[in-house]
Structures are given as C-alpha cells and as structure tokens.
Short mmCIF file of C-alpha atoms in Angstrom, two decimals:
data_model
loop_
_atom_site.label_atom_id
_atom_site.label_comp_id
_atom_site.label_asym_id
_atom_site.label_seq_id
_atom_site.Cartn_x
_atom_site.Cartn_y
_atom_site.Cartn_z
CA MET B 1 -0.55 6.57 -18.61
CA ASN B 2 2.16 4.43 -16.98
CA GLY B 3 1.76 1.94 -14.19
CA LEU B 4 2.54 4.30 -11.31
CA ASN B 5 -0.11 6.53 -12.22
CA SER B 6 -2.64 4.02 -12.42
CA ILE B 7 -1.53 2.51 -9.20
CA LEU B 8 -1.88 5.66 -7.42
CA ILE B 9 -5.51 6.55 -8.91
CA PHE B 10 -6.78 2.86 -8.02
CA LEU B 11 -5.39 3.55 -4.57
CA GLY B 12 -6.83 6.80 -4.15
CA LEU B 13 -10.20 5.48 -5.03
CA PHE B 14 -9.80 2.30 -3.02
CA LEU B 15 -8.95 4.78 0.08
CA ALA B 16 -11.97 6.64 -0.74
CA GLY B 17 -14.43 3.61 -0.61
CA GLY B 18 -12.93 2.94 2.64
CA ALA B 19 -13.65 6.14 4.03
CA TYR B 20 -17.36 5.94 2.83
CA SER B 21 -17.49 2.36 4.00
CA PHE B 22 -16.15 3.53 7.67
CA LYS B 23 -18.61 6.64 7.70
CA LYS B 24 -21.44 4.71 6.95
CA GLN B 25 -20.48 2.24 10.01
CA LYS B 26 -20.06 5.18 12.30
CA ILE B 27 -16.47 4.62 12.66
CA SER B 28 -14.36 7.28 14.59
CA THR B 29 -14.15 10.48 12.42
CA SER B 30 -10.39 10.60 12.74
CA VAL B 31 -10.04 7.76 11.01
CA VAL B 32 -12.44 8.87 7.94
CA VAL B 33 -10.69 11.89 7.85
CA LEU B 34 -7.14 10.30 7.64
CA LEU B 35 -8.67 7.85 4.90
CA ALA B 36 -10.12 10.98 3.03
CA LEU B 37 -6.81 12.69 3.13
CA GLY B 38 -4.96 9.78 1.88
CA SER B 39 -7.36 9.42 -0.77
CA ALA B 40 -7.01 12.73 -1.84
CA MET B 41 -3.42 12.89 -1.70
CA CYS B 42 -3.03 9.62 -4.02
CA LEU B 43 -5.78 10.84 -6.37
CA ALA B 44 -3.75 14.18 -6.79
CA ALA B 45 -0.42 12.47 -7.36
CA GLY B 46 -1.87 10.54 -9.94
CA VAL B 47 -3.55 13.29 -11.85
CA LEU B 48 -0.45 15.13 -11.46
CA ARG B 49 1.61 12.45 -13.09
CA ILE B 50 -0.57 11.95 -15.91
CA GLN B 51 -0.54 15.91 -16.58
CA GLY B 52 3.20 15.77 -16.28
CA ILE B 53 3.44 18.66 -13.95
CA TRP B 54 5.02 16.10 -11.19
CA GLU B 55 7.13 13.51 -12.75
#
C-alpha cells in the first residue's frame, strides 16, 4: 500500500465523516449527497489501487 492509496482512503473517510456531520446538522440534502458521492469515489479508487485493478 503506497502513499496515494492511503491518501484516497483517508480522504474518502474524511468526506464520509463530513456527510454524516452535515446530515446530523440538517444541512441541505444536496450537499450531503455530493459529499457521500465524493467519499464513495475516493474509497473505491483507493481500494481498487490496493487490489491492483486500477493503477
């Protein structure tokens, strides 16, 4: 696992935490969905790089 994988996974978890926090604060649904999609993409990219599917 190299640095970029770690950064992508960390960023995905950070964005997921932001989406959860915004949802609890009752911020606009579109902002929460946007953060959740960004989080999912970052986590997927990090995992795919670990597995060697996407390099």
